[in-house]
Coordinates of C-alpha atoms in Angstrom, one line a residue:
Chain A
M144 CA -22.6 -108.6 59.8
K145 CA -20.5 -112.0 60.9
I146 CA -18.9 -112.8 63.7
F147 CA -15.8 -115.0 64.3
S148 CA -13.9 -116.0 67.3
G149 CA -9.7 -116.5 67.1
S150 CA -9.1 -119.4 69.1
S151 CA -8.0 -117.4 72.2
N152 CA -11.4 -116.6 74.1
K153 CA -14.4 -118.5 72.6
P154 CA -16.8 -118.9 75.4
L155 CA -16.4 -114.7 75.2
A156 CA -17.5 -114.3 71.7
E157 CA -20.3 -116.6 71.8
K158 CA -21.8 -114.6 74.6
I159 CA -21.1 -111.7 72.5
A160 CA -23.0 -112.9 69.6
E161 CA -25.8 -114.4 71.7
E162 CA -25.9 -110.6 73.2
L163 CA -26.3 -109.8 69.3
N164 CA -29.0 -112.3 68.7
N165 CA -26.5 -113.9 66.2
H166 CA -23.9 -116.6 66.0
L167 CA -20.5 -117.3 65.5
S168 CA -19.4 -118.1 61.7
P169 CA -17.6 -120.9 61.5
L170 CA -13.6 -120.8 61.1
D171 CA -11.2 -123.6 60.4
I172 CA -7.8 -123.0 61.9
F173 CA -5.3 -125.8 61.3
I174 CA -2.0 -126.2 63.3
F175 CA 0.4 -128.0 60.7
P176 CA 2.7 -130.6 62.4
D177 CA 5.5 -127.7 62.6
G178 CA 3.2 -125.1 64.3
E179 CA 2.1 -123.0 61.4
K180 CA -1.4 -121.8 61.7
R181 CA -4.0 -122.2 58.3
V182 CA -7.3 -120.3 58.8
R183 CA -9.9 -120.4 56.5
V184 CA -12.9 -118.3 56.7
I185 CA -15.8 -120.8 55.8
D186 CA -19.2 -118.5 55.1
R187 CA -18.8 -116.2 52.3
V188 CA -18.3 -112.2 53.8
V189 CA -18.6 -110.5 50.5
D190 CA -19.9 -107.2 51.8
E191 CA -20.1 -108.0 54.9
N192 CA -19.5 -106.3 58.0
C193 CA -17.1 -108.4 60.1
I194 CA -16.2 -108.6 63.8
V195 CA -13.3 -110.7 64.6
I196 CA -12.8 -111.2 68.7
A197 CA -9.5 -112.6 69.4
P198 CA -7.8 -110.5 72.6
T199 CA -4.1 -111.5 72.3
A200 CA -3.3 -112.8 75.6
P201 CA -0.6 -115.5 76.1
P202 CA 0.3 -117.1 74.1
V203 CA 0.6 -114.0 72.6
D204 CA 2.8 -114.1 69.5
S205 CA 0.5 -117.3 68.2
N206 CA -2.3 -115.1 68.8
Y207 CA -1.4 -111.9 67.2
M208 CA -0.5 -114.2 64.2
E209 CA -3.4 -116.0 64.3
L210 CA -5.8 -112.8 64.0
F211 CA -3.4 -111.3 61.7
L212 CA -4.2 -114.2 59.3
I213 CA -7.8 -114.3 60.1
L214 CA -7.6 -110.4 59.0
D215 CA -6.1 -111.2 56.0
G216 CA -8.6 -114.1 54.9
L217 CA -11.2 -111.9 55.3
K218 CA -9.9 -109.1 53.5
R219 CA -9.4 -111.2 50.4
S220 CA -12.6 -112.6 51.1
G221 CA -14.4 -109.1 50.0
A222 CA -15.0 -108.7 53.3
K223 CA -16.7 -104.8 53.8
E224 CA -15.6 -103.4 57.0
I225 CA -13.8 -105.3 59.6
I226 CA -13.9 -104.3 63.4
A227 CA -11.1 -106.0 65.5
V228 CA -12.2 -106.6 69.2
I229 CA -9.1 -107.4 70.8
P230 CA -10.3 -106.7 74.9
Y231 CA -6.9 -107.7 75.7
L232 CA -4.1 -106.0 73.7
G233 CA -1.0 -107.6 73.9
Y234 CA 2.4 -105.7 74.2
Q235 CA 0.5 -103.4 75.6
R236 CA 2.7 -102.3 78.1
Q237 CA 5.7 -102.0 76.0
D238 CA 4.2 -98.8 74.9
H239 CA 7.7 -96.6 75.2
I240 CA 11.1 -97.2 75.0
F241 CA 12.1 -97.5 78.7
R242 CA 16.0 -98.1 78.2
D243 CA 18.3 -98.0 74.6
G244 CA 17.8 -100.4 72.4
E245 CA 14.3 -101.6 73.3
A246 CA 11.5 -102.0 70.6
V247 CA 7.9 -99.7 71.1
S248 CA 6.3 -103.4 70.6
L249 CA 2.6 -102.1 71.0
E250 CA 3.0 -99.6 67.9
V251 CA 4.7 -102.3 66.0
V252 CA 1.4 -104.3 66.3
I253 CA -1.3 -101.4 66.2
N254 CA 0.5 -100.9 62.5
M255 CA 0.4 -104.3 61.8
L256 CA -3.3 -104.7 62.3
G257 CA -3.5 -101.4 60.3
A258 CA -1.5 -103.0 57.3
T259 CA -3.8 -106.2 57.4
G260 CA -7.1 -103.5 57.0
V261 CA -9.1 -103.1 60.3
K262 CA -11.2 -100.1 60.7
K263 CA -11.8 -100.0 64.3
I264 CA -10.3 -101.6 67.5
I265 CA -12.4 -102.5 70.3
C266 CA -10.2 -103.3 73.4
F267 CA -10.4 -102.9 77.4
D268 CA -9.0 -101.5 79.8
L269 CA -5.3 -100.1 78.6
H270 CA -2.1 -99.9 80.6
S271 CA -1.7 -96.6 79.4
M272 CA -4.8 -94.2 78.7
H273 CA -3.0 -92.6 76.0
T274 CA -2.5 -95.9 73.8
S275 CA -5.7 -95.1 72.1
E276 CA -5.4 -91.1 71.7
L277 CA -2.2 -92.0 70.0
S278 CA -3.3 -95.1 67.8
K279 CA -3.1 -94.6 63.8
I280 CA -6.1 -97.0 63.6
P281 CA -9.6 -95.5 65.2
M282 CA -9.6 -97.3 68.9
K283 CA -12.1 -97.2 71.4
H284 CA -11.1 -97.8 74.9
L285 CA -13.4 -99.4 76.9
S286 CA -13.4 -99.8 80.5
A287 CA -14.5 -102.6 83.1
L288 CA -14.6 -99.7 85.5
P289 CA -18.7 -99.5 85.6
I290 CA -18.7 -103.4 86.0
F291 CA -16.9 -103.3 88.9
V292 CA -18.6 -100.2 90.9
E293 CA -21.9 -102.7 90.5
E294 CA -19.3 -105.1 92.5
I295 CA -18.0 -103.1 94.5
K296 CA -20.9 -101.1 95.7
K297 CA -22.1 -105.3 97.0
I298 CA -19.1 -105.3 98.9
I299 CA -19.6 -102.2 101.1
G300 CA -22.8 -102.4 101.9
L301 CA -23.6 -99.0 104.2
S302 CA -20.0 -98.8 106.0
I303 CA -18.7 -96.2 102.8
N304 CA -16.5 -94.6 105.0
D305 CA -14.6 -97.1 105.9
V306 CA -13.5 -97.9 102.5
V307 CA -10.8 -96.5 100.5
L308 CA -10.0 -97.3 96.8
I309 CA -6.4 -98.6 96.5
S310 CA -4.4 -98.0 93.2
P311 CA -1.2 -100.7 93.5
D312 CA 1.1 -98.1 91.4
M313 CA 1.2 -94.1 90.5
G314 CA 0.6 -95.3 86.9
G315 CA -3.4 -96.3 88.1
V316 CA -4.1 -93.0 89.6
R317 CA -6.2 -91.7 87.0
R318 CA -7.9 -94.6 86.7
I319 CA -8.7 -95.0 90.6
K320 CA -9.5 -91.0 90.3
I321 CA -12.4 -92.5 87.5
L322 CA -13.9 -95.2 90.0
S323 CA -14.0 -92.8 92.6
E324 CA -16.7 -90.7 91.2
L325 CA -18.1 -93.4 90.0
L326 CA -18.4 -94.2 94.1
N327 CA -19.9 -90.6 95.2
N328 CA -16.2 -89.6 95.7
M329 CA -14.8 -92.4 97.6
S330 CA -11.5 -91.9 99.3
Y331 CA -8.3 -93.3 97.4
A332 CA -4.9 -93.9 97.9
A333 CA -1.6 -94.9 95.7
I334 CA 1.0 -96.8 96.3
E335 CA 4.5 -96.4 95.5
K336 CA 5.6 -99.5 93.2
N337 CA 9.5 -99.8 92.3
R338 CA 10.5 -102.1 89.5
D339 CA 14.2 -102.8 88.9
L340 CA 14.2 -102.5 85.3
A341 CA 17.3 -104.9 84.9
S342 CA 15.7 -107.7 87.3
G343 CA 12.2 -106.6 87.4
E344 CA 11.8 -107.3 90.8
I345 CA 8.9 -105.1 92.4
S346 CA 8.8 -103.6 95.6
A347 CA 6.0 -101.6 97.6
E348 CA 7.1 -99.1 99.0
N349 CA 4.6 -96.6 100.2
I350 CA 1.9 -94.5 100.0
L351 CA 2.3 -91.4 98.3
E352 CA -1.2 -90.2 96.9
G353 CA -3.9 -89.5 99.4
N354 CA -4.4 -91.7 102.9
I355 CA -5.9 -94.5 104.3
N356 CA -5.9 -93.7 108.2
N357 CA -9.2 -94.9 109.8
K358 CA -9.8 -97.2 106.9
K359 CA -10.9 -100.9 107.6
Q360 CA -11.5 -101.9 103.8
A361 CA -9.4 -101.8 100.9
I362 CA -10.4 -102.2 97.3
I363 CA -7.0 -102.6 95.1
V364 CA -7.9 -101.9 91.6
D365 CA -5.9 -102.5 88.8
D366 CA -5.8 -102.9 84.9
M367 CA -4.1 -106.7 85.0
I368 CA -3.4 -109.4 87.0
S369 CA 0.0 -110.9 85.7
S370 CA 2.1 -112.5 88.4
G371 CA 0.0 -111.5 90.9
K372 CA 3.0 -110.3 92.8
T373 CA 1.9 -106.4 92.5
L374 CA -1.8 -107.1 94.9
V375 CA -0.1 -109.3 97.2
L376 CA 3.0 -107.0 98.2
A377 CA 0.3 -104.2 98.3
A378 CA -2.1 -106.2 100.4
Q379 CA 0.5 -107.2 102.4
M380 CA 1.3 -103.0 103.3
L381 CA -2.3 -102.4 103.5
K382 CA -2.4 -105.0 106.6
D383 CA 0.6 -103.9 108.3
K384 CA -1.1 -100.5 108.1
G385 CA -3.9 -101.8 109.5
I386 CA -6.5 -102.5 106.9
E387 CA -8.6 -105.4 107.9
E388 CA -10.2 -106.7 105.2
I389 CA -9.0 -106.8 101.4
Y390 CA -10.2 -107.0 97.9
A391 CA -8.9 -107.0 94.8
F392 CA -10.2 -106.3 91.2
G393 CA -8.5 -106.8 88.1
T394 CA -9.8 -106.3 84.0
H395 CA -7.2 -108.8 82.6
P396 CA -6.6 -112.3 84.3
I397 CA -3.4 -112.8 82.6
F398 CA -2.5 -115.3 85.4
S399 CA 1.2 -116.4 84.5
N400 CA 3.7 -118.7 86.4
D401 CA 1.8 -119.6 89.5
A402 CA -0.1 -116.3 90.3
S403 CA -3.4 -118.4 91.1
E404 CA -1.9 -120.0 93.8
R405 CA -0.2 -117.0 94.8
L406 CA -4.2 -115.1 95.3
Q407 CA -5.4 -118.0 97.1
A408 CA -2.6 -117.9 99.6
S409 CA -3.3 -114.3 100.5
I410 CA -4.5 -112.2 102.7
I411 CA -6.5 -110.8 100.2
K412 CA -10.4 -111.9 100.5
K413 CA -12.0 -111.9 96.9
V414 CA -10.0 -111.6 93.5
F415 CA -12.4 -110.0 90.6
V416 CA -11.5 -110.0 87.1
T417 CA -13.5 -110.2 83.9
D418 CA -13.0 -112.9 80.9
S419 CA -11.4 -110.2 78.6
V420 CA -9.1 -113.2 78.9
Y421 CA -9.7 -117.0 78.8
V422 CA -9.0 -118.1 82.4
P423 CA -8.4 -122.2 81.9
K424 CA -10.3 -124.5 84.8
D425 CA -5.9 -125.5 85.9
K426 CA -5.5 -121.7 86.5
M427 CA -9.0 -121.1 88.9
F428 CA -9.5 -120.7 91.9
D429 CA -11.6 -120.4 95.1
K430 CA -11.3 -116.9 95.7
L431 CA -11.5 -116.1 92.3
E432 CA -14.6 -114.2 90.8
I433 CA -15.1 -113.4 87.0
L434 CA -17.5 -110.7 85.7
S435 CA -18.1 -110.5 81.9
I436 CA -17.7 -107.7 79.8
S437 CA -19.9 -109.3 77.0
K438 CA -22.6 -106.7 77.3
L439 CA -20.5 -104.0 76.6
I440 CA -18.6 -105.3 73.9
A441 CA -22.0 -106.3 72.0
R442 CA -23.4 -103.0 72.9
E443 CA -20.2 -101.1 71.3
I444 CA -20.7 -103.1 67.8
V445 CA -24.0 -101.9 67.6
E446 CA -23.0 -98.4 68.2
T447 CA -20.3 -98.7 65.7
L448 CA -22.5 -100.3 63.0
S449 CA -25.3 -98.2 63.6
V450 CA -23.1 -94.8 62.3
Chain B
M122 CA 38.1 -94.1 52.4
Q123 CA 36.6 -95.8 56.0
D124 CA 36.4 -99.8 55.7
Q125 CA 32.7 -100.8 55.7
L126 CA 33.1 -103.7 56.8
N127 CA 34.4 -102.7 60.0
D128 CA 31.3 -101.2 60.6
F129 CA 28.2 -103.3 60.6
I130 CA 26.6 -104.9 63.2
I131 CA 25.2 -108.4 63.6
L132 CA 22.2 -108.9 65.7
S133 CA 20.7 -112.2 66.2
G134 CA 17.7 -113.7 67.5
R135 CA 17.0 -117.0 69.2
S136 CA 15.9 -119.2 66.5
N137 CA 19.2 -120.2 65.4
L138 CA 22.3 -118.8 67.5
P139 CA 24.7 -121.2 66.3
L140 CA 24.1 -120.1 62.7
A141 CA 24.2 -116.8 63.8
Q142 CA 27.7 -116.9 65.3
D143 CA 29.2 -119.5 62.7
V144 CA 28.6 -116.3 60.7
G145 CA 29.9 -113.8 63.0
K146 CA 33.2 -115.9 63.3
L147 CA 33.8 -115.8 59.5
L148 CA 33.5 -112.1 59.1
K149 CA 35.4 -111.5 62.1
K150 CA 32.2 -110.2 64.0
E151 CA 30.7 -110.0 67.4
V152 CA 27.1 -111.3 67.2
Y153 CA 24.8 -109.5 69.9
Q154 CA 21.8 -111.5 71.4
C155 CA 19.3 -109.3 71.9
I156 CA 16.0 -110.7 73.6
T157 CA 14.6 -112.0 77.0
S158 CA 10.9 -112.7 77.4
F159 CA 8.5 -111.0 80.2
A160 CA 6.5 -113.5 82.4
D161 CA 3.8 -113.9 80.2
G162 CA 5.6 -114.6 77.5
E163 CA 5.8 -111.7 75.7
I164 CA 9.1 -111.0 74.1
R165 CA 11.5 -108.4 75.1
V166 CA 14.4 -106.6 73.0
K167 CA 17.2 -105.2 73.7
I168 CA 20.1 -104.0 71.4
P169 CA 23.2 -104.0 73.8
V170 CA 25.2 -101.7 71.7
N171 CA 25.3 -98.5 70.3
I172 CA 23.9 -98.8 66.2
R173 CA 23.5 -95.4 65.1
R174 CA 24.4 -94.8 62.1
R175 CA 25.8 -98.6 61.3
N176 CA 24.3 -101.2 59.1
V177 CA 22.4 -103.7 60.6
F178 CA 21.9 -107.5 59.6
I179 CA 19.6 -109.4 62.1
I180 CA 20.0 -113.2 61.7
Q181 CA 16.8 -115.0 62.5
S182 CA 15.3 -118.3 60.9
T183 CA 11.5 -118.3 61.5
S184 CA 11.3 -122.0 62.2
S185 CA 9.2 -123.3 65.1
P186 CA 7.9 -121.7 66.8
V187 CA 7.2 -119.8 63.9
N188 CA 5.2 -117.2 65.4
D189 CA 7.3 -116.2 68.6
N190 CA 10.4 -116.5 66.1
L191 CA 8.6 -113.9 63.6
M192 CA 7.8 -111.5 66.2
E193 CA 11.4 -111.6 67.8
V194 CA 12.6 -110.3 64.0
I195 CA 9.8 -107.8 64.0
L196 CA 10.3 -106.0 67.4
M197 CA 14.1 -106.5 66.5
I198 CA 13.6 -104.2 63.4
D199 CA 11.3 -101.5 64.7
A200 CA 14.6 -101.4 67.9
A201 CA 16.9 -101.3 65.4
K202 CA 14.8 -98.4 63.5
R203 CA 14.5 -96.5 66.7
A204 CA 18.3 -96.8 67.6
S205 CA 18.7 -94.9 64.4
A206 CA 20.2 -97.6 62.4
S207 CA 21.3 -96.6 58.4
R208 CA 20.4 -99.6 57.3
I209 CA 18.7 -102.7 58.7
S210 CA 19.1 -106.1 56.3
L211 CA 17.2 -109.2 57.4
V212 CA 18.6 -112.5 57.5
I213 CA 16.2 -115.1 57.8
P214 CA 17.8 -118.6 56.7
Y215 CA 14.7 -120.5 56.6
F216 CA 11.7 -118.3 56.1
G217 CA 8.6 -119.5 57.8
Y218 CA 5.1 -119.2 56.3
S219 CA 6.2 -119.5 52.7
R220 CA 4.1 -122.5 51.7
Q221 CA 0.8 -120.8 52.1
D222 CA 1.9 -118.8 49.3
R223 CA -1.2 -118.4 47.2
K224 CA -4.9 -118.9 47.8
E225 CA -5.1 -122.3 47.6
A226 CA -8.9 -122.3 48.4
S227 CA -11.1 -119.4 48.5
R228 CA -11.6 -117.3 51.7
V229 CA -7.8 -118.2 52.9
P230 CA -5.3 -115.7 54.2
I231 CA -2.0 -115.5 51.7
S232 CA 0.1 -116.2 54.9
S233 CA 3.2 -115.5 53.6
A234 CA 2.3 -112.2 51.7
V235 CA 1.0 -111.2 55.1
V236 CA 4.7 -112.2 57.0
A237 CA 6.6 -110.7 54.2
S238 CA 4.5 -107.1 54.5
M239 CA 4.6 -107.2 58.6
L240 CA 8.4 -107.3 57.6
E241 CA 8.3 -104.6 55.4
H242 CA 6.1 -102.8 57.9
A243 CA 8.2 -102.9 60.7
G244 CA 11.1 -101.3 58.6
C245 CA 13.5 -103.5 56.9
D246 CA 15.3 -102.4 54.0
S247 CA 16.4 -105.8 52.3
L248 CA 15.4 -109.0 52.8
L249 CA 18.0 -112.2 52.5
T250 CA 16.8 -115.8 52.5
I251 CA 17.6 -119.2 51.1
D252 CA 15.5 -121.7 49.0
I253 CA 12.5 -119.7 50.0
H254 CA 9.6 -122.5 48.8
S255 CA 8.7 -120.3 45.9
E256 CA 10.6 -117.0 44.3
Q257 CA 7.8 -115.0 43.3
E258 CA 7.5 -114.4 47.0
E259 CA 10.0 -111.6 46.5
G260 CA 7.0 -109.6 45.3
F261 CA 5.2 -109.5 48.5
V262 CA 7.4 -106.8 49.2
S263 CA 8.6 -103.3 47.5
V264 CA 12.5 -103.8 48.8
P265 CA 15.0 -106.1 47.5
W266 CA 14.7 -109.0 48.5
D267 CA 18.1 -111.8 47.5
N268 CA 17.4 -115.4 47.6
L269 CA 20.4 -117.8 47.6
Y270 CA 20.4 -121.2 46.8
S271 CA 22.2 -123.8 49.7
S272 CA 23.9 -125.7 46.7
Y273 CA 26.5 -123.1 47.0
S274 CA 27.0 -125.3 49.9
L275 CA 25.4 -128.6 49.6
I276 CA 27.6 -129.3 46.2
P277 CA 31.1 -129.8 47.4
T278 CA 29.9 -132.2 50.2
I279 CA 27.7 -134.4 47.3
R280 CA 31.2 -133.9 44.9
E281 CA 32.9 -136.0 47.4
K282 CA 30.7 -138.8 47.3
K283 CA 31.9 -139.8 44.1
L284 CA 28.4 -140.8 42.7
S285 CA 29.4 -142.7 39.3
N286 CA 25.9 -142.9 37.9
L287 CA 23.8 -140.1 39.4
V288 CA 20.3 -139.3 38.3
I289 CA 19.2 -136.6 40.2
A290 CA 15.1 -136.6 41.1
S291 CA 12.6 -134.1 42.0
P292 CA 10.0 -135.4 44.4
D293 CA 7.3 -133.2 42.9
K294 CA 6.3 -131.0 39.7
G295 CA 7.8 -127.8 41.5
G296 CA 11.0 -129.2 42.0
M297 CA 12.1 -129.8 38.6
I298 CA 14.0 -126.5 37.8
R299 CA 16.2 -127.2 40.7
A300 CA 16.5 -130.9 39.9
T301 CA 18.0 -129.6 36.3
G302 CA 20.4 -127.3 38.0
Y303 CA 21.3 -130.0 40.2
A304 CA 21.8 -132.2 37.3
R305 CA 24.1 -129.8 35.4
L306 CA 26.4 -129.2 38.6
L307 CA 26.8 -132.6 39.0
K308 CA 26.8 -133.5 35.9
A309 CA 24.6 -136.5 36.5
E310 CA 23.5 -139.2 33.8
G311 CA 19.7 -138.0 34.0
V312 CA 16.7 -136.6 35.8
A313 CA 13.6 -138.0 37.1
V314 CA 10.6 -137.0 38.6
V315 CA 7.8 -138.0 40.7
Y316 CA 4.3 -136.8 40.8
K317 CA 2.0 -136.5 43.3
K318 CA -1.3 -135.5 43.9
R319 CA -1.9 -133.2 47.1
D320 CA -5.3 -132.9 48.6
F321 CA -5.9 -129.9 50.3
E322 CA -8.8 -131.3 52.1
V323 CA -6.6 -133.8 53.9
N324 CA -4.1 -132.1 55.7
N325 CA -0.1 -132.7 54.9
K326 CA -0.9 -135.8 53.1
S327 CA 0.8 -137.0 49.4
E328 CA 0.2 -139.2 47.1
V329 CA 2.6 -141.1 44.6
M330 CA 1.3 -141.1 41.3
A331 CA 4.2 -141.9 38.8
M332 CA 7.3 -141.0 37.4
I333 CA 9.1 -139.7 34.5
G334 CA 12.8 -140.7 33.8
K335 CA 14.8 -143.8 34.4
V336 CA 16.4 -144.8 37.5
R337 CA 16.8 -148.5 37.4
D338 CA 20.4 -149.2 38.6
K339 CA 21.9 -145.8 38.9
D340 CA 22.5 -143.8 42.2
V341 CA 19.8 -141.2 42.6
L342 CA 19.7 -138.2 44.5
I343 CA 16.7 -136.4 45.2
V344 CA 16.7 -132.7 45.5
D345 CA 13.9 -130.7 47.7
D346 CA 13.6 -127.0 49.4
L347 CA 12.5 -129.1 52.6
I348 CA 11.9 -131.9 54.6
D349 CA 8.8 -131.5 57.0
T350 CA 6.9 -134.5 57.8
A351 CA 8.9 -136.4 55.2
G352 CA 5.6 -137.8 53.7
T353 CA 6.7 -136.9 50.3
I354 CA 10.1 -137.6 50.3
A355 CA 9.6 -140.9 52.3
H356 CA 7.1 -142.1 49.0
A357 CA 9.1 -140.3 46.2
A358 CA 12.2 -142.4 47.9
D359 CA 9.9 -145.6 48.0
H360 CA 8.5 -144.8 44.3
I361 CA 12.2 -144.9 43.3
K362 CA 13.3 -148.0 44.9
R363 CA 10.0 -150.1 43.7
H364 CA 11.7 -149.1 40.3
G365 CA 15.0 -150.6 40.8
A366 CA 17.6 -147.7 41.8
R367 CA 20.6 -148.7 43.5
S368 CA 21.0 -146.1 45.9
I369 CA 18.8 -143.2 47.0
R370 CA 20.1 -140.2 48.5
V371 CA 18.5 -137.2 49.6
A372 CA 19.8 -133.2 49.8
A373 CA 17.1 -130.7 51.1
T374 CA 17.8 -127.0 52.5
H375 CA 15.4 -126.8 55.2
G376 CA 15.3 -129.8 58.1
L377 CA 12.0 -129.1 59.6
F378 CA 11.6 -132.7 60.9
S379 CA 8.1 -132.1 62.2
G380 CA 5.9 -135.2 63.8
P381 CA 6.4 -138.4 62.4
A382 CA 9.4 -137.4 59.9
L383 CA 12.4 -138.8 61.6
A384 CA 10.5 -142.1 61.9
R385 CA 9.5 -142.1 58.3
L386 CA 13.3 -141.6 57.2
S387 CA 14.5 -144.2 58.8
Q388 CA 11.9 -147.0 57.3
S389 CA 12.4 -145.2 54.1
A390 CA 14.6 -146.7 51.5
I391 CA 17.0 -143.4 52.0
E392 CA 20.5 -144.4 52.5
E393 CA 21.4 -141.0 53.4
I394 CA 19.9 -137.4 54.4
I395 CA 22.2 -134.1 53.4
I396 CA 20.4 -131.0 54.7
T397 CA 21.6 -127.8 56.0
D398 CA 21.9 -126.0 59.2
S399 CA 19.0 -123.0 58.2
I400 CA 17.2 -124.5 61.1
K401 CA 18.9 -124.7 64.3
Q402 CA 18.7 -129.0 65.1
K403 CA 17.4 -130.6 67.9
D404 CA 19.9 -133.7 69.0
E405 CA 18.0 -136.7 67.8
V406 CA 18.4 -135.1 64.4
I407 CA 22.5 -134.6 64.8
N408 CA 23.3 -137.8 66.6
N409 CA 21.2 -139.7 63.9
K410 CA 23.2 -141.5 61.5
K411 CA 21.6 -141.1 58.4
I412 CA 21.9 -137.2 58.2
T413 CA 24.6 -135.1 57.6
I414 CA 24.5 -131.5 58.7
V415 CA 26.4 -129.2 55.7
S416 CA 26.5 -125.2 57.3
V417 CA 25.4 -122.5 54.9
A418 CA 27.6 -120.1 57.3
N419 CA 30.1 -119.3 54.5
L420 CA 27.4 -118.7 51.9
L421 CA 25.5 -116.6 54.0
A422 CA 29.1 -114.3 55.3
E423 CA 30.0 -114.1 51.6
A424 CA 26.7 -112.8 50.5
M425 CA 26.4 -110.6 53.5
K426 CA 30.3 -109.5 52.6
K427 CA 28.6 -108.7 49.0
I428 CA 25.6 -106.8 50.8
E429 CA 28.1 -104.5 52.4
S430 CA 30.5 -104.1 49.3
G431 CA 28.1 -103.8 46.4
D432 CA 29.2 -106.9 44.5
S433 CA 27.0 -108.8 42.8
I434 CA 25.3 -111.9 44.5
S435 CA 23.9 -113.4 41.3
R436 CA 27.9 -113.3 39.8
N437 CA 29.3 -115.2 42.7
L438 CA 27.0 -117.2 44.5
I439 CA 24.0 -118.5 42.6
L440 CA 25.5 -121.3 40.9
E441 CA 22.2 -122.9 40.3
R442 CA 20.7 -121.3 37.3

């Protein structure tokens, strides 16, 4: 087995390789002066199973293109089976046509991965639970929820009846129910979030499912943190309704624009994310804690290859 | 019979809107823009008009930022397909990654083939390019791929210069066919070629080695498909100058002008550079006194008309061969 890393999240790839008692095989990734990338596989890969670790977080198009080129290089070099580990799958939110004349970008990128010879995709906490079911390529959909459960247990201590799990939108209800089951049926509630499709502005309206009466601690759980506006809006609303302490969990730290500043300045006490997406130094903030998904991915790789 | 010309739709990505609009003007068609970006940088496509059962042209150069411009065109194809377009014709004046067209070393991808197959998989029905780096790339897809030559647009501009004792030069071995084509069309006195050896271990550095052909006291026109960092062209020009050329001009299709290109060109022996608008140029190129930009809008408009009407492209628009 050979393990390769794209340039988007090398620290995660190194951790996964370590978990597998292996090391990363080198790739020569060169950017020409005009911005085109040139990829070269250094080691021989004939008849080797190849794992490529490359979350397609921003800059999304350049990360996808790099991944396609790595996959093509491996395929043409005689690799046996190629498994793409894409902890964060870019374009996953564009999974259906919201308005006439739009593309289904998610299907486009999955088709491209299929065309470049990927046998299996391993990814994490997809925006829609249906994505892995509808994918034309076998897709293993892992979740960071088991990792979150351990952290949540540490936060709540003995006061389980004071705590409520919160989904910041109705789309996350299925996720929050699973988490509730993993935490001895902890109470949960979902907020009604509205997004104006034309302007992109969001608003948190009110509690739609479950209730938060007599609760002191709230744990908001989402799949990704992009601008952070959803979390901050939800937190403010929860505080207005009497919650005293608010934590946030999000699998993918996309952190666009001034998300870090927004979250640090918010009433949220601590923000937990995973290392599915690399967080550069200038986007780190005091309230942020990063949990690693490397063990879960390593385990899945072992299981995949042992079949 | 219904006039097909009134029916087709032109969509444009963000890479070269001015060229798309010039094409639209020539064809008396509106050009629809359909791209915005999400906050995290993901591209969002929305075609603003009904295109059901229409023939759709998508105009987009995959120049820098190449990966974003590529994704734009791929997502536009997907949106057009899902909006029930009858036929999706891609017009890609500059085709990015076309230089990575073979395995130049072991264990490398054929990036141009990856790009071409992505476009085909997304669902395009045909491709139209100008001066693709190597024409064999047409075989990377199973749909029709028409490659045009910018000589259609460049030759009239060069003729106006009335260069009397003209020699056409190619800056490398691969450009000889183009150079002989130009020589025939411009009734030049001769052809010259400068060789170079390109070392793949040292990226984008080229070395001039030798020349075939007489250039002493001649007005030399170097022709090439593209100018990237301008290393090849500047070296070739200096070599030709050392062999006694009277004047040196350059005609090239695609002006990438990456990195040190403009500085190199200004320091070189080149008097004038004629390029096309296949790539949208930044102000420092537009305002550069050595550089003349010739539009390929007319060439593209004529080709699109022929695609719509079913006329021959090779008979009417290909002068070089």
